[in-house]
JSON list of C-alpha atoms in Angstrom, two decimals:
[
{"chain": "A", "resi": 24, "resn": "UNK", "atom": "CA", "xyz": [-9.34, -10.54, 5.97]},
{"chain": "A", "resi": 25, "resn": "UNK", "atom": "CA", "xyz": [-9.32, -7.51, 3.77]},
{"chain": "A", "resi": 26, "resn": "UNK", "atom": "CA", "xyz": [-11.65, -9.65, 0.74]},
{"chain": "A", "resi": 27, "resn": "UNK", "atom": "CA", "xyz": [-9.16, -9.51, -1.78]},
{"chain": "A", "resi": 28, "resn": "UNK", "atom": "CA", "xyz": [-7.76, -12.80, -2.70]},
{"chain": "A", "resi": 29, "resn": "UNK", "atom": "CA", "xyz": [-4.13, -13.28, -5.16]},
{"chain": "A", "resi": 30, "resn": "UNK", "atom": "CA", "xyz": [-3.20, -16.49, -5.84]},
{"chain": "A", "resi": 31, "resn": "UNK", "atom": "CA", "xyz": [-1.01, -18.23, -5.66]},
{"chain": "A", "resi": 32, "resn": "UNK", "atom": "CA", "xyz": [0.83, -17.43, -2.32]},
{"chain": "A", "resi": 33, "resn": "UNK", "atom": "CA", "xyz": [4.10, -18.08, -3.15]},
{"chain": "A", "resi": 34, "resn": "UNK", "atom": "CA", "xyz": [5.60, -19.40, -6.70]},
{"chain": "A", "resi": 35, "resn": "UNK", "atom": "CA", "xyz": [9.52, -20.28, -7.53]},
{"chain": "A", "resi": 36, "resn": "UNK", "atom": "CA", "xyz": [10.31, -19.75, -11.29]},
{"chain": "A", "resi": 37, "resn": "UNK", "atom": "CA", "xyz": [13.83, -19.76, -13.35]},
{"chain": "A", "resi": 38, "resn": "UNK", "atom": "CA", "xyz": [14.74, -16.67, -15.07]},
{"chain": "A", "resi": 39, "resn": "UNK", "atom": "CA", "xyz": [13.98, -16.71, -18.50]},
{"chain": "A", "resi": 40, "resn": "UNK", "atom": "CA", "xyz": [10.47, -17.52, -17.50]},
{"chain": "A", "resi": 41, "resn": "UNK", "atom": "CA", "xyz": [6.64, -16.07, -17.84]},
{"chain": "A", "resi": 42, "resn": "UNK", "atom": "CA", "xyz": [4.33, -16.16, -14.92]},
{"chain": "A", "resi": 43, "resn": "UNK", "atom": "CA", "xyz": [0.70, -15.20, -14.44]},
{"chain": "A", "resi": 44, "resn": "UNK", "atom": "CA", "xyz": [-0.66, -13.57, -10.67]},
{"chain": "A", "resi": 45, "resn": "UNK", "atom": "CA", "xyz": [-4.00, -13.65, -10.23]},
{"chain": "A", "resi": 46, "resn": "UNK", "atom": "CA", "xyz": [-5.89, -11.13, -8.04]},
{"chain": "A", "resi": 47, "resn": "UNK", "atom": "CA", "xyz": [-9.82, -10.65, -7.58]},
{"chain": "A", "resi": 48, "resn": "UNK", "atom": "CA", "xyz": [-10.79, -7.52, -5.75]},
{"chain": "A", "resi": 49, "resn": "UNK", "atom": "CA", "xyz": [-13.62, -7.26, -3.17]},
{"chain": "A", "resi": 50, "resn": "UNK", "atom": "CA", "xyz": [-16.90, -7.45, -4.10]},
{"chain": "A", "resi": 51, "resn": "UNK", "atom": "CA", "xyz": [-18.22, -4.13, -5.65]},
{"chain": "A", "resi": 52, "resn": "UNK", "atom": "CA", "xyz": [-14.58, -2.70, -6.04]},
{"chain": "A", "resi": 53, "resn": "UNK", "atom": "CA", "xyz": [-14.33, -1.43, -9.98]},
{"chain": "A", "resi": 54, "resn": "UNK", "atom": "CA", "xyz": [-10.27, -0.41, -9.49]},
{"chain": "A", "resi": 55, "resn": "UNK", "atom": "CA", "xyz": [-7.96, -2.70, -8.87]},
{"chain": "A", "resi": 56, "resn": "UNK", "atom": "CA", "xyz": [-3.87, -1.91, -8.73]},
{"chain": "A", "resi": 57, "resn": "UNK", "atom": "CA", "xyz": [-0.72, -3.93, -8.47]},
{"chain": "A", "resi": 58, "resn": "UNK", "atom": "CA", "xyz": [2.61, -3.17, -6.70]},
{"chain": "A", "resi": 59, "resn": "UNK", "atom": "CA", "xyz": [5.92, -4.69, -6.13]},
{"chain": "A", "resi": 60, "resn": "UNK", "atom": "CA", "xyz": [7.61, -4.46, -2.55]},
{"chain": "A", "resi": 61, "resn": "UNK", "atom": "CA", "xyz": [11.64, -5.16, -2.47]},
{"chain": "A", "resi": 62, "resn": "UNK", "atom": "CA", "xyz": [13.44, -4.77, 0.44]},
{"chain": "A", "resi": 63, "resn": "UNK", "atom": "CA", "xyz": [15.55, -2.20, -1.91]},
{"chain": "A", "resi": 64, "resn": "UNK", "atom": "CA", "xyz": [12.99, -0.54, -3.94]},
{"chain": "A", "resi": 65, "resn": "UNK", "atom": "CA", "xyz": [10.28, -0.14, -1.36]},
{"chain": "A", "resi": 66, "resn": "UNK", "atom": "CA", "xyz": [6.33, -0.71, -2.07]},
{"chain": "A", "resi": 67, "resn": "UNK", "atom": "CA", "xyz": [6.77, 0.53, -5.77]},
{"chain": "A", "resi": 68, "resn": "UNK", "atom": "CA", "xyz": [3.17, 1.23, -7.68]},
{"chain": "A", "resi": 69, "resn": "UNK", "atom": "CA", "xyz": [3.23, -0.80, -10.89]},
{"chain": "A", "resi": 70, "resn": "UNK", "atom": "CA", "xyz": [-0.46, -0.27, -12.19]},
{"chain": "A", "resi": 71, "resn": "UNK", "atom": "CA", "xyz": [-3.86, 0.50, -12.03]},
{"chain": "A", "resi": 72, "resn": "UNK", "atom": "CA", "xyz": [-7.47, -0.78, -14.15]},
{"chain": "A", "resi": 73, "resn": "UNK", "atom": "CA", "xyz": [-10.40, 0.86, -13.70]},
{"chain": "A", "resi": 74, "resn": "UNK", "atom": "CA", "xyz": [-14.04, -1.43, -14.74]},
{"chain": "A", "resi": 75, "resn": "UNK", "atom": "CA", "xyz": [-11.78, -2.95, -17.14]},
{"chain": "A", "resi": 76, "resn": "UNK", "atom": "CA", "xyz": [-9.77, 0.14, -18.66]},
{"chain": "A", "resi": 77, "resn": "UNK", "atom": "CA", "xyz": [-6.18, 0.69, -17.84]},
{"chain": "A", "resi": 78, "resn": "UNK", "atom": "CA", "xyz": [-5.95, 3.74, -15.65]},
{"chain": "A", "resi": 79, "resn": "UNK", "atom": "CA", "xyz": [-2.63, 4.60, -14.37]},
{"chain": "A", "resi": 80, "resn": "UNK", "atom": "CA", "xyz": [0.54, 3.18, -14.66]},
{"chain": "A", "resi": 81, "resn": "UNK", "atom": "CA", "xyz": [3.41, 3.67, -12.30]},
{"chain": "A", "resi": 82, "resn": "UNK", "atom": "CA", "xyz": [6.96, 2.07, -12.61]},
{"chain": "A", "resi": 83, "resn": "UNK", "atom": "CA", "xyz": [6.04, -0.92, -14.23]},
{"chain": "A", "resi": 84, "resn": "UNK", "atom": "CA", "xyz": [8.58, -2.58, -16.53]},
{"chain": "A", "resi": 85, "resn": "UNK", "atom": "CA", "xyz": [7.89, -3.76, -20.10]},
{"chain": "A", "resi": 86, "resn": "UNK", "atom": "CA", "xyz": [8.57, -6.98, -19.57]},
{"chain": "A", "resi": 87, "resn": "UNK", "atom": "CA", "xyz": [5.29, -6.70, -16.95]},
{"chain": "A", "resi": 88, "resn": "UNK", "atom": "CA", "xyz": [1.31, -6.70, -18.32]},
{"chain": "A", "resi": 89, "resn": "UNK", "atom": "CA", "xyz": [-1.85, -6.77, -16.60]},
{"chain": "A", "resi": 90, "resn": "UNK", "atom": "CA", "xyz": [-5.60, -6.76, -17.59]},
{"chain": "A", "resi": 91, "resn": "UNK", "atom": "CA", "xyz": [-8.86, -6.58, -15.84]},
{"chain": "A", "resi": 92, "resn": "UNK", "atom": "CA", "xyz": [-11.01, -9.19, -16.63]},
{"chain": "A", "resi": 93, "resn": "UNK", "atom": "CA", "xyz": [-15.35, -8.29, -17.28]},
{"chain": "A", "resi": 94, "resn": "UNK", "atom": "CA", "xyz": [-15.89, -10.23, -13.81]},
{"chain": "A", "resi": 95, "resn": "UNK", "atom": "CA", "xyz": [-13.03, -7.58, -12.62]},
{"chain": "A", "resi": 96, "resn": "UNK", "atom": "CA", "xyz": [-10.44, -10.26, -11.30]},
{"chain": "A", "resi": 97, "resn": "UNK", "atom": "CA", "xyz": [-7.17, -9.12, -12.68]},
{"chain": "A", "resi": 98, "resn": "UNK", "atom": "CA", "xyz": [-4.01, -10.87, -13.64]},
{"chain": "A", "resi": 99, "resn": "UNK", "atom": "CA", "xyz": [-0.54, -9.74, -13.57]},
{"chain": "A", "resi": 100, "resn": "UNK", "atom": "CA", "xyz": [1.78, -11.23, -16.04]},
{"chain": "A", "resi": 101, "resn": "UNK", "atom": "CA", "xyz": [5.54, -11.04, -15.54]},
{"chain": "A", "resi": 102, "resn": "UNK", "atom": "CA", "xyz": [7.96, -12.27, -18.65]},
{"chain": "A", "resi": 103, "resn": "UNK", "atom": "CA", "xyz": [11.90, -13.25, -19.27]},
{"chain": "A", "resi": 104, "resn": "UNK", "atom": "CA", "xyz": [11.89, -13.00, -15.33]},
{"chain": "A", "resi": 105, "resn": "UNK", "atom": "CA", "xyz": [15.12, -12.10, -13.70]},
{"chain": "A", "resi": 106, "resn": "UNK", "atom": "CA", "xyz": [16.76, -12.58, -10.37]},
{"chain": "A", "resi": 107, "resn": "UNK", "atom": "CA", "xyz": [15.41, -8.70, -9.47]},
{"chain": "A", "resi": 108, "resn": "UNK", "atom": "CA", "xyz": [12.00, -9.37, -10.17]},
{"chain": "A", "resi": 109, "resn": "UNK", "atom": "CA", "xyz": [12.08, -11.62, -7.12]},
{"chain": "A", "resi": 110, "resn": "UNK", "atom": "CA", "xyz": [9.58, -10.22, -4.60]},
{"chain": "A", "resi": 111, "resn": "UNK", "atom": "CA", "xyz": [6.51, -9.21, -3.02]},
{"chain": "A", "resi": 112, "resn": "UNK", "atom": "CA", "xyz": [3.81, -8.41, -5.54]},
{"chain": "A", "resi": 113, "resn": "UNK", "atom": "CA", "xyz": [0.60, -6.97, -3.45]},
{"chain": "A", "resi": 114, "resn": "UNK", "atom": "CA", "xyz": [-3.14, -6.95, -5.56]},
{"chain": "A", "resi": 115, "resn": "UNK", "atom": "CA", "xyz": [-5.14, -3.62, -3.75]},
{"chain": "A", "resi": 116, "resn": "UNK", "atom": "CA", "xyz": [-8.87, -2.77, -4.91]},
{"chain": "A", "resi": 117, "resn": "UNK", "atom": "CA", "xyz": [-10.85, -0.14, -3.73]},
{"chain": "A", "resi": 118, "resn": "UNK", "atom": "CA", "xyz": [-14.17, 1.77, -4.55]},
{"chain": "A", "resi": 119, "resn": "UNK", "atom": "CA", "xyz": [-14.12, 4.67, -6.91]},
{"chain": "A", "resi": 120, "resn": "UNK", "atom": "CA", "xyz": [-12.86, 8.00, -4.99]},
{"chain": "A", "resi": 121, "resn": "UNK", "atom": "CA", "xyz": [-10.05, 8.62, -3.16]},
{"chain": "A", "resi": 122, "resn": "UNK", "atom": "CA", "xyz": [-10.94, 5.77, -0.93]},
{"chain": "A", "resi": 123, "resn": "UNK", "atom": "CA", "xyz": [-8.50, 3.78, 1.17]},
{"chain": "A", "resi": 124, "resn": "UNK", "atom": "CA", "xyz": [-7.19, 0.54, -0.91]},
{"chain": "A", "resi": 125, "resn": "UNK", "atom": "CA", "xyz": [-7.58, -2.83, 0.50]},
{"chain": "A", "resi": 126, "resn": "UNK", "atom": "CA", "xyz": [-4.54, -5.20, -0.04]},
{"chain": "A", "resi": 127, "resn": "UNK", "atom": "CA", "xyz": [-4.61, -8.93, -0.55]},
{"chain": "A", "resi": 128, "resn": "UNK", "atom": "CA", "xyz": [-1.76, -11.67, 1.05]},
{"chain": "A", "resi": 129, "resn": "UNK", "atom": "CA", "xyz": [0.12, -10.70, -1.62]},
{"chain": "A", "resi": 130, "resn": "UNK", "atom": "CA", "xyz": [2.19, -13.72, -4.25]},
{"chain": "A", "resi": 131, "resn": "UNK", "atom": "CA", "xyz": [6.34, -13.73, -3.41]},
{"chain": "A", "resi": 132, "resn": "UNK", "atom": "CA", "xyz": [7.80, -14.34, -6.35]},
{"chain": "A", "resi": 133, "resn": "UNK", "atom": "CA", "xyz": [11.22, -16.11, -5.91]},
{"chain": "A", "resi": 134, "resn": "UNK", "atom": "CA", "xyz": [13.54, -16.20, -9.38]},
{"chain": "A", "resi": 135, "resn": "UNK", "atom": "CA", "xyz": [16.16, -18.48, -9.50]},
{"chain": "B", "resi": 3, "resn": "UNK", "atom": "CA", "xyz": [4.68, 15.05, -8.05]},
{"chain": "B", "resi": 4, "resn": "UNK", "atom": "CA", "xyz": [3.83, 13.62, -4.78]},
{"chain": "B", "resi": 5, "resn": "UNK", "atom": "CA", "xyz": [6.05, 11.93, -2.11]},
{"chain": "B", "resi": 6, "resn": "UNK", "atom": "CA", "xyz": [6.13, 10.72, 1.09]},
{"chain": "B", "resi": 7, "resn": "UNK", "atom": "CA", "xyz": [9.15, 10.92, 3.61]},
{"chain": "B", "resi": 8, "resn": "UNK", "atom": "CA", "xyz": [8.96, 8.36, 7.34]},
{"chain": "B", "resi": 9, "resn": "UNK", "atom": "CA", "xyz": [12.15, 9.67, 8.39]},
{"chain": "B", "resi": 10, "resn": "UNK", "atom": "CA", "xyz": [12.56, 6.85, 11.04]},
{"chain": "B", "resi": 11, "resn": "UNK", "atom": "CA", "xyz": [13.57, 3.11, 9.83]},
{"chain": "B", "resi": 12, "resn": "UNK", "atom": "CA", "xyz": [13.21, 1.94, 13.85]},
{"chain": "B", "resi": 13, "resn": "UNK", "atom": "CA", "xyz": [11.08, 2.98, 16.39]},
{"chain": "B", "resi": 14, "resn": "UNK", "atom": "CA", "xyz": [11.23, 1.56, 19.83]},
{"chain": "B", "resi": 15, "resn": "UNK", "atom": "CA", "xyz": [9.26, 2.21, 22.42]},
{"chain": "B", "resi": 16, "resn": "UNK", "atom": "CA", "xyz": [8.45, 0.49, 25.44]},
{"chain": "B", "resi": 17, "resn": "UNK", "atom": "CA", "xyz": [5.18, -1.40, 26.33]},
{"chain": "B", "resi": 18, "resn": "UNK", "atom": "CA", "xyz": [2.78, 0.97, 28.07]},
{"chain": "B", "resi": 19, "resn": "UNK", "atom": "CA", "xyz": [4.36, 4.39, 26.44]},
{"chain": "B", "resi": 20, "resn": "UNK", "atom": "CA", "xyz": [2.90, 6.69, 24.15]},
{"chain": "B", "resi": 21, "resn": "UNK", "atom": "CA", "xyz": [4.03, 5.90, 20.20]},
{"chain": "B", "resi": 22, "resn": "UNK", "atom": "CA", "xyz": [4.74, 8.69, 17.46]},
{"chain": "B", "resi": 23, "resn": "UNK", "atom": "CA", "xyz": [5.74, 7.33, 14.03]},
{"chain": "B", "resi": 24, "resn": "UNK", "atom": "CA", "xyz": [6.45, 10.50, 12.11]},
{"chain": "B", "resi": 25, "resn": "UNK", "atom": "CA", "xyz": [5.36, 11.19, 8.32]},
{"chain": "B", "resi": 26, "resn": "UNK", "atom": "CA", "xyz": [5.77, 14.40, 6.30]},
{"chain": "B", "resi": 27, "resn": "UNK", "atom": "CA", "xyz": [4.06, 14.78, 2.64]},
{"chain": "B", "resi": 28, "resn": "UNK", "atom": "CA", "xyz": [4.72, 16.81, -0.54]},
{"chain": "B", "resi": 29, "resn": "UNK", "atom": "CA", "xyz": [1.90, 17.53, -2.53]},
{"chain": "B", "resi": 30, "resn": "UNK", "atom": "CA", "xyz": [0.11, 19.60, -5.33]},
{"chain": "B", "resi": 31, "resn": "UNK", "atom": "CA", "xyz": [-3.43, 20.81, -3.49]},
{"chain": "B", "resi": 32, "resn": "UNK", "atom": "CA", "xyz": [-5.60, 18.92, -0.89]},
{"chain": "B", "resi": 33, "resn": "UNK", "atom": "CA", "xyz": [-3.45, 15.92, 0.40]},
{"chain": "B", "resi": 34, "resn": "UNK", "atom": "CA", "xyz": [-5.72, 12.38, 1.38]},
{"chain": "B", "resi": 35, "resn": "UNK", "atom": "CA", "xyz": [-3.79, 11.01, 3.86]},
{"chain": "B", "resi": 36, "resn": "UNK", "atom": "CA", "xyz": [-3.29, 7.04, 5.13]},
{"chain": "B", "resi": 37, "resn": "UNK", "atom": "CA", "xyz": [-1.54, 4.62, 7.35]},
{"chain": "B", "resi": 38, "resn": "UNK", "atom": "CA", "xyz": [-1.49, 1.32, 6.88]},
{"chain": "B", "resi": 39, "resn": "UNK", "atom": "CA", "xyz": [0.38, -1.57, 8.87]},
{"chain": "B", "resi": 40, "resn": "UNK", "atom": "CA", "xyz": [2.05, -4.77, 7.49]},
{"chain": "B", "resi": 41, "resn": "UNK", "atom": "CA", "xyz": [2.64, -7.63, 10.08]},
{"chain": "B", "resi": 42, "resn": "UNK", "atom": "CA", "xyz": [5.12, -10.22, 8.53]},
{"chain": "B", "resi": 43, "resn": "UNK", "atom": "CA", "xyz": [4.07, -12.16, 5.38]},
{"chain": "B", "resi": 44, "resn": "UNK", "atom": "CA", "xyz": [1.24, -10.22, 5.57]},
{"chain": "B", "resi": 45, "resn": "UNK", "atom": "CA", "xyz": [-0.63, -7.93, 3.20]},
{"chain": "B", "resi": 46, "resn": "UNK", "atom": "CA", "xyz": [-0.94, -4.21, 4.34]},
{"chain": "B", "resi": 47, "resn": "UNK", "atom": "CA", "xyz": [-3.95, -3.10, 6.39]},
{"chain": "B", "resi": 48, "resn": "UNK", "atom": "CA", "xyz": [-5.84, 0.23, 6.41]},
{"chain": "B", "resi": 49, "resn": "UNK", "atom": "CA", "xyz": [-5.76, 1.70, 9.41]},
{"chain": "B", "resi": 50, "resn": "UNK", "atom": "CA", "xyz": [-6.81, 5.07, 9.09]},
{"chain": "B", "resi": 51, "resn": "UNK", "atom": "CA", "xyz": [-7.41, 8.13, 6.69]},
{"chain": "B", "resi": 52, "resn": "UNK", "atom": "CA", "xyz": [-7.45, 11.97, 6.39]},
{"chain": "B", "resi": 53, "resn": "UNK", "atom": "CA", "xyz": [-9.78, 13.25, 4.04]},
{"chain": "B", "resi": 54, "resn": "UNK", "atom": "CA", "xyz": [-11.17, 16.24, 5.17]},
{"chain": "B", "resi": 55, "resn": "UNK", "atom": "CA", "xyz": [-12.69, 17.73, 8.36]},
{"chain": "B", "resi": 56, "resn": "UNK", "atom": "CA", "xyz": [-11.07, 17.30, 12.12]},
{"chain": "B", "resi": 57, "resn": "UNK", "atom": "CA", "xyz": [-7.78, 17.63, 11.97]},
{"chain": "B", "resi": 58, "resn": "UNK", "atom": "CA", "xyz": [-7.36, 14.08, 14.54]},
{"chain": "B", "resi": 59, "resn": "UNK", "atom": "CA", "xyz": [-8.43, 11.30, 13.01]},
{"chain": "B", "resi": 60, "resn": "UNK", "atom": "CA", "xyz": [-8.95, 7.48, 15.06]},
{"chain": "B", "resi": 61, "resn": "UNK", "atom": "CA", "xyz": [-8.63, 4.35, 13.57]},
{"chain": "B", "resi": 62, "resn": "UNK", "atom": "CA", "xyz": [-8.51, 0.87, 14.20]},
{"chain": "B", "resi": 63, "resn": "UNK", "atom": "CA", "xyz": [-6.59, -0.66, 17.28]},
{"chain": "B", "resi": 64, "resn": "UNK", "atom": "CA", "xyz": [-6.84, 2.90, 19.12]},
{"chain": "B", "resi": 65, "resn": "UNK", "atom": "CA", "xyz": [-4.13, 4.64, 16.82]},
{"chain": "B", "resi": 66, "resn": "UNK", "atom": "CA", "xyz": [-4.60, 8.10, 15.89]},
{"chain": "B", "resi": 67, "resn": "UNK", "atom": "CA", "xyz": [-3.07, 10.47, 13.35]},
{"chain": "B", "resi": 68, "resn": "UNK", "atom": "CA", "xyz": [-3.04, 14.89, 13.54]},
{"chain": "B", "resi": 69, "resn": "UNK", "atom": "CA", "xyz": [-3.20, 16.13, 10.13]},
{"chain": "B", "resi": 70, "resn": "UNK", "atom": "CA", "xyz": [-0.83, 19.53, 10.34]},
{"chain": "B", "resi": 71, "resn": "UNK", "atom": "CA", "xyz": [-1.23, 21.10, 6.84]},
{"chain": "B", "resi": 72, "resn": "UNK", "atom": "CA", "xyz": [1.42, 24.48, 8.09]},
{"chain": "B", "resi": 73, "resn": "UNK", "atom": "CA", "xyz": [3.72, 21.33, 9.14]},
{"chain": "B", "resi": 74, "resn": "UNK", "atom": "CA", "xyz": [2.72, 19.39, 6.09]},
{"chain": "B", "resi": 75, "resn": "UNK", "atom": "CA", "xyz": [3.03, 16.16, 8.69]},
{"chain": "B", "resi": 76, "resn": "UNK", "atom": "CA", "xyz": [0.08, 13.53, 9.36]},
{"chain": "B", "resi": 77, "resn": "UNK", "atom": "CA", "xyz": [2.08, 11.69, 12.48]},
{"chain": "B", "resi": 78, "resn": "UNK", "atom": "CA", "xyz": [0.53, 8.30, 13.80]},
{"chain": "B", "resi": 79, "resn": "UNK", "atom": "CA", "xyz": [0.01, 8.15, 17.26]},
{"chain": "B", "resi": 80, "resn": "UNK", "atom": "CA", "xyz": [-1.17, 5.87, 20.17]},
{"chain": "B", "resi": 81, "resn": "UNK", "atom": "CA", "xyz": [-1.43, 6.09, 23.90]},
{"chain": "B", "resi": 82, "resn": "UNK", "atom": "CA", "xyz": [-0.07, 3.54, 25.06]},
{"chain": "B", "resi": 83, "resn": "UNK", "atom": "CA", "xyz": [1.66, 0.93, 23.45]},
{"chain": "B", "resi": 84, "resn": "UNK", "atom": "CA", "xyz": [0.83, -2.67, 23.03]},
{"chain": "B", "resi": 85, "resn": "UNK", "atom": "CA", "xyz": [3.75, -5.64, 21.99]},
{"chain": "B", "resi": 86, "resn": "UNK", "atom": "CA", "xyz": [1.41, -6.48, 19.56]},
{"chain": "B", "resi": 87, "resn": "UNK", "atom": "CA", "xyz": [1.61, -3.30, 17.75]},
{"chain": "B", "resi": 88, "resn": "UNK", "atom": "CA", "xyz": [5.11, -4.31, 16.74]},
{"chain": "B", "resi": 89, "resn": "UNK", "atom": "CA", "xyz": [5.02, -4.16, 12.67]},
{"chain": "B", "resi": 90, "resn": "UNK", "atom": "CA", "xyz": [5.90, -2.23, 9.59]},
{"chain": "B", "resi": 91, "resn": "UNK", "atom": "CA", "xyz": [4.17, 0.95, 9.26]},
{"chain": "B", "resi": 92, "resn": "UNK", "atom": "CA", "xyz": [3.70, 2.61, 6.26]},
{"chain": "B", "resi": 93, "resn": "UNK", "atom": "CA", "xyz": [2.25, 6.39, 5.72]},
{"chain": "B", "resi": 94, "resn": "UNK", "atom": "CA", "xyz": [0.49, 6.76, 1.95]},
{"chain": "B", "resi": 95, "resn": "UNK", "atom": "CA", "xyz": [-0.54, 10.23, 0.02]},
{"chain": "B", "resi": 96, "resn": "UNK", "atom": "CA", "xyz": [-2.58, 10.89, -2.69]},
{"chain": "B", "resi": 97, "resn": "UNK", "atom": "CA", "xyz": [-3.48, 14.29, -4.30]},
{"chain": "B", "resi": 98, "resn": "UNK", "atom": "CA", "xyz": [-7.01, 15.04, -6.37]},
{"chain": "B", "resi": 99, "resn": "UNK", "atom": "CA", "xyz": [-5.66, 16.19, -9.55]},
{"chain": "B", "resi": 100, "resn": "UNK", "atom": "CA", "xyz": [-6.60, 19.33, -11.88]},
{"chain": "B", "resi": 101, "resn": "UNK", "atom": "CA", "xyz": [-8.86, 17.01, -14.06]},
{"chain": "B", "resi": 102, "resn": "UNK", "atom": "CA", "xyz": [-10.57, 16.53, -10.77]},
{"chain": "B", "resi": 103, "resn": "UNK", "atom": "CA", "xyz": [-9.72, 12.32, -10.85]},
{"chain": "B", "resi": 104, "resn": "UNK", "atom": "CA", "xyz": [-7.64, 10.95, -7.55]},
{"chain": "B", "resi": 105, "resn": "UNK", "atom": "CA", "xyz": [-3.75, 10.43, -8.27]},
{"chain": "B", "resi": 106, "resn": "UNK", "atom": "CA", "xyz": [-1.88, 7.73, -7.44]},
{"chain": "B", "resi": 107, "resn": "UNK", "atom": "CA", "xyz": [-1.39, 6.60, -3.91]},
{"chain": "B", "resi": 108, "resn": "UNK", "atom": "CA", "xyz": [2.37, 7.21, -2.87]},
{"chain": "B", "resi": 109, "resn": "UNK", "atom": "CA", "xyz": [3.97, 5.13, 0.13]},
{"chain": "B", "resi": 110, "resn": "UNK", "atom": "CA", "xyz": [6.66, 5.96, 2.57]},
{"chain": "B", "resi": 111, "resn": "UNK", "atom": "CA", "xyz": [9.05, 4.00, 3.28]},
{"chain": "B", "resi": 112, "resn": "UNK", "atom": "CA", "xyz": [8.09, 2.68, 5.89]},
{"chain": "B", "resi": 113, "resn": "UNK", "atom": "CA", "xyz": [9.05, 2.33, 9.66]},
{"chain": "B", "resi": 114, "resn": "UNK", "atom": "CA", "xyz": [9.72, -0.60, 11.63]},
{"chain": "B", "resi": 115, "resn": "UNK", "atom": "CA", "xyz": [7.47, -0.03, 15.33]},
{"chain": "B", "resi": 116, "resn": "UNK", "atom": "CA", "xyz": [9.36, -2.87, 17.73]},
{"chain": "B", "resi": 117, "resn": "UNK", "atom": "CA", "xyz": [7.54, -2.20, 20.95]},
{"chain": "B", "resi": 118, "resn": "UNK", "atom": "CA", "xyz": [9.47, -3.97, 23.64]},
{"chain": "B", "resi": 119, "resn": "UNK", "atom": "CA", "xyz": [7.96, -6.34, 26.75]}
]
């Protein structure tokens, strides 16, 4: 158990729709990031908040948004979903530094 | 930019054998280098990390990885192989950046380990 929870698990959706994915990061972590795994795109970086502040963000589509919440869970909101968005979507917090990341069970996303 | 290249998809080895999963990096300046392993409909675990310092670095489950900076190649390695090992295995990068703040982590690929009975 790496001590980052996402909820929920697993969550079917029709495109067209707006979902929220919830991650909190393990205790003391400030950064938390987001990424999408497809079997054709790979483990893709989407984005990255920092004690609240946006930090980085990777290839993360418009249609995507995320904040970092004062307790420091984060949610990932994905909108007018279609059949690609269907996948993996991994929550990782770490420490400040160049620090290894610690990934949570991840959400699968299925679009239909 | 950064990037990462696993230029295997499959690796099979037998139970007992020595394992090499092979990963070569491009970077800008001092590389930190990871591996982390993903069992099925699992999250990816840290399993171990080159900062800085001895070129071999251990990690969890007896794996190992040799930093080469002239080969710009952090390889994973372990003894002798286990059926349990069997997984995805992905190799990360990420380079400190002129403003002196970490960049972005950058996966592989990834390579599929299937270590046979």
């Amino acid at each position: 158990d790496s001590g980052v929870t996402q909820t929920p698990k697993h969550l079917i959706t029709a495109t067209g729709q707006r979902v929220t994915l919830r991650c909190s990061p393990r205790s003391g972590d400030l950064s938390v990031y987001w990424y999408q795994q497809s079997l054709d795109q790979g483990l893709q970086f989407l984005i990255q908040y920092y004690n609240g502040e946006e930090r980085a963000k990777g290839n993360i589509l418009e249609r995507f948004s995320a904040q970092q919440f004062p307790d420091l869970h984060s949610e990932l909101n994905l909108s007018s979903l279609e059949l690609g968005d269907s996948a993996l979507y991994f929550c990782a917090s770490s420490p400040a530094g160049p620090y290894e990341q610690y990934f949570g069970p991840g959400t699968r996303l299925t679009v239909t | 930019a950064q990037s990462v290249a696993q230029p295997e998809d499959q690796v099979n080895v037998a139970e007992g054998n020595p394992l090499t999963v092979k990963c070569t990096y491009s970077v800008s300046g001092n590389p930190y280098l990871f591996w982390y392993v993903q069992y099925p409909n699992r999250g990816l675990q840290f399993l171990l990390k080159y900062i800085t310092g001895d070129n071999l670095v251990k990690g969890s489950y007896g794996f190992e990885a040799e930093f080469n900076k002239s080969q710009t190649s952090f390889h994973l390695k372990k003894p002798s192989a286990l059926v349990s090992d069997s997984a995805l295995y992905f190799c990360a990068v990420r380079a400190l950046g002129s403003s002196g703040s970490a960049r972005q982590l950058t996966f592989g690929s990834g390579t599929q380990l299937t270590v046979l009975p």
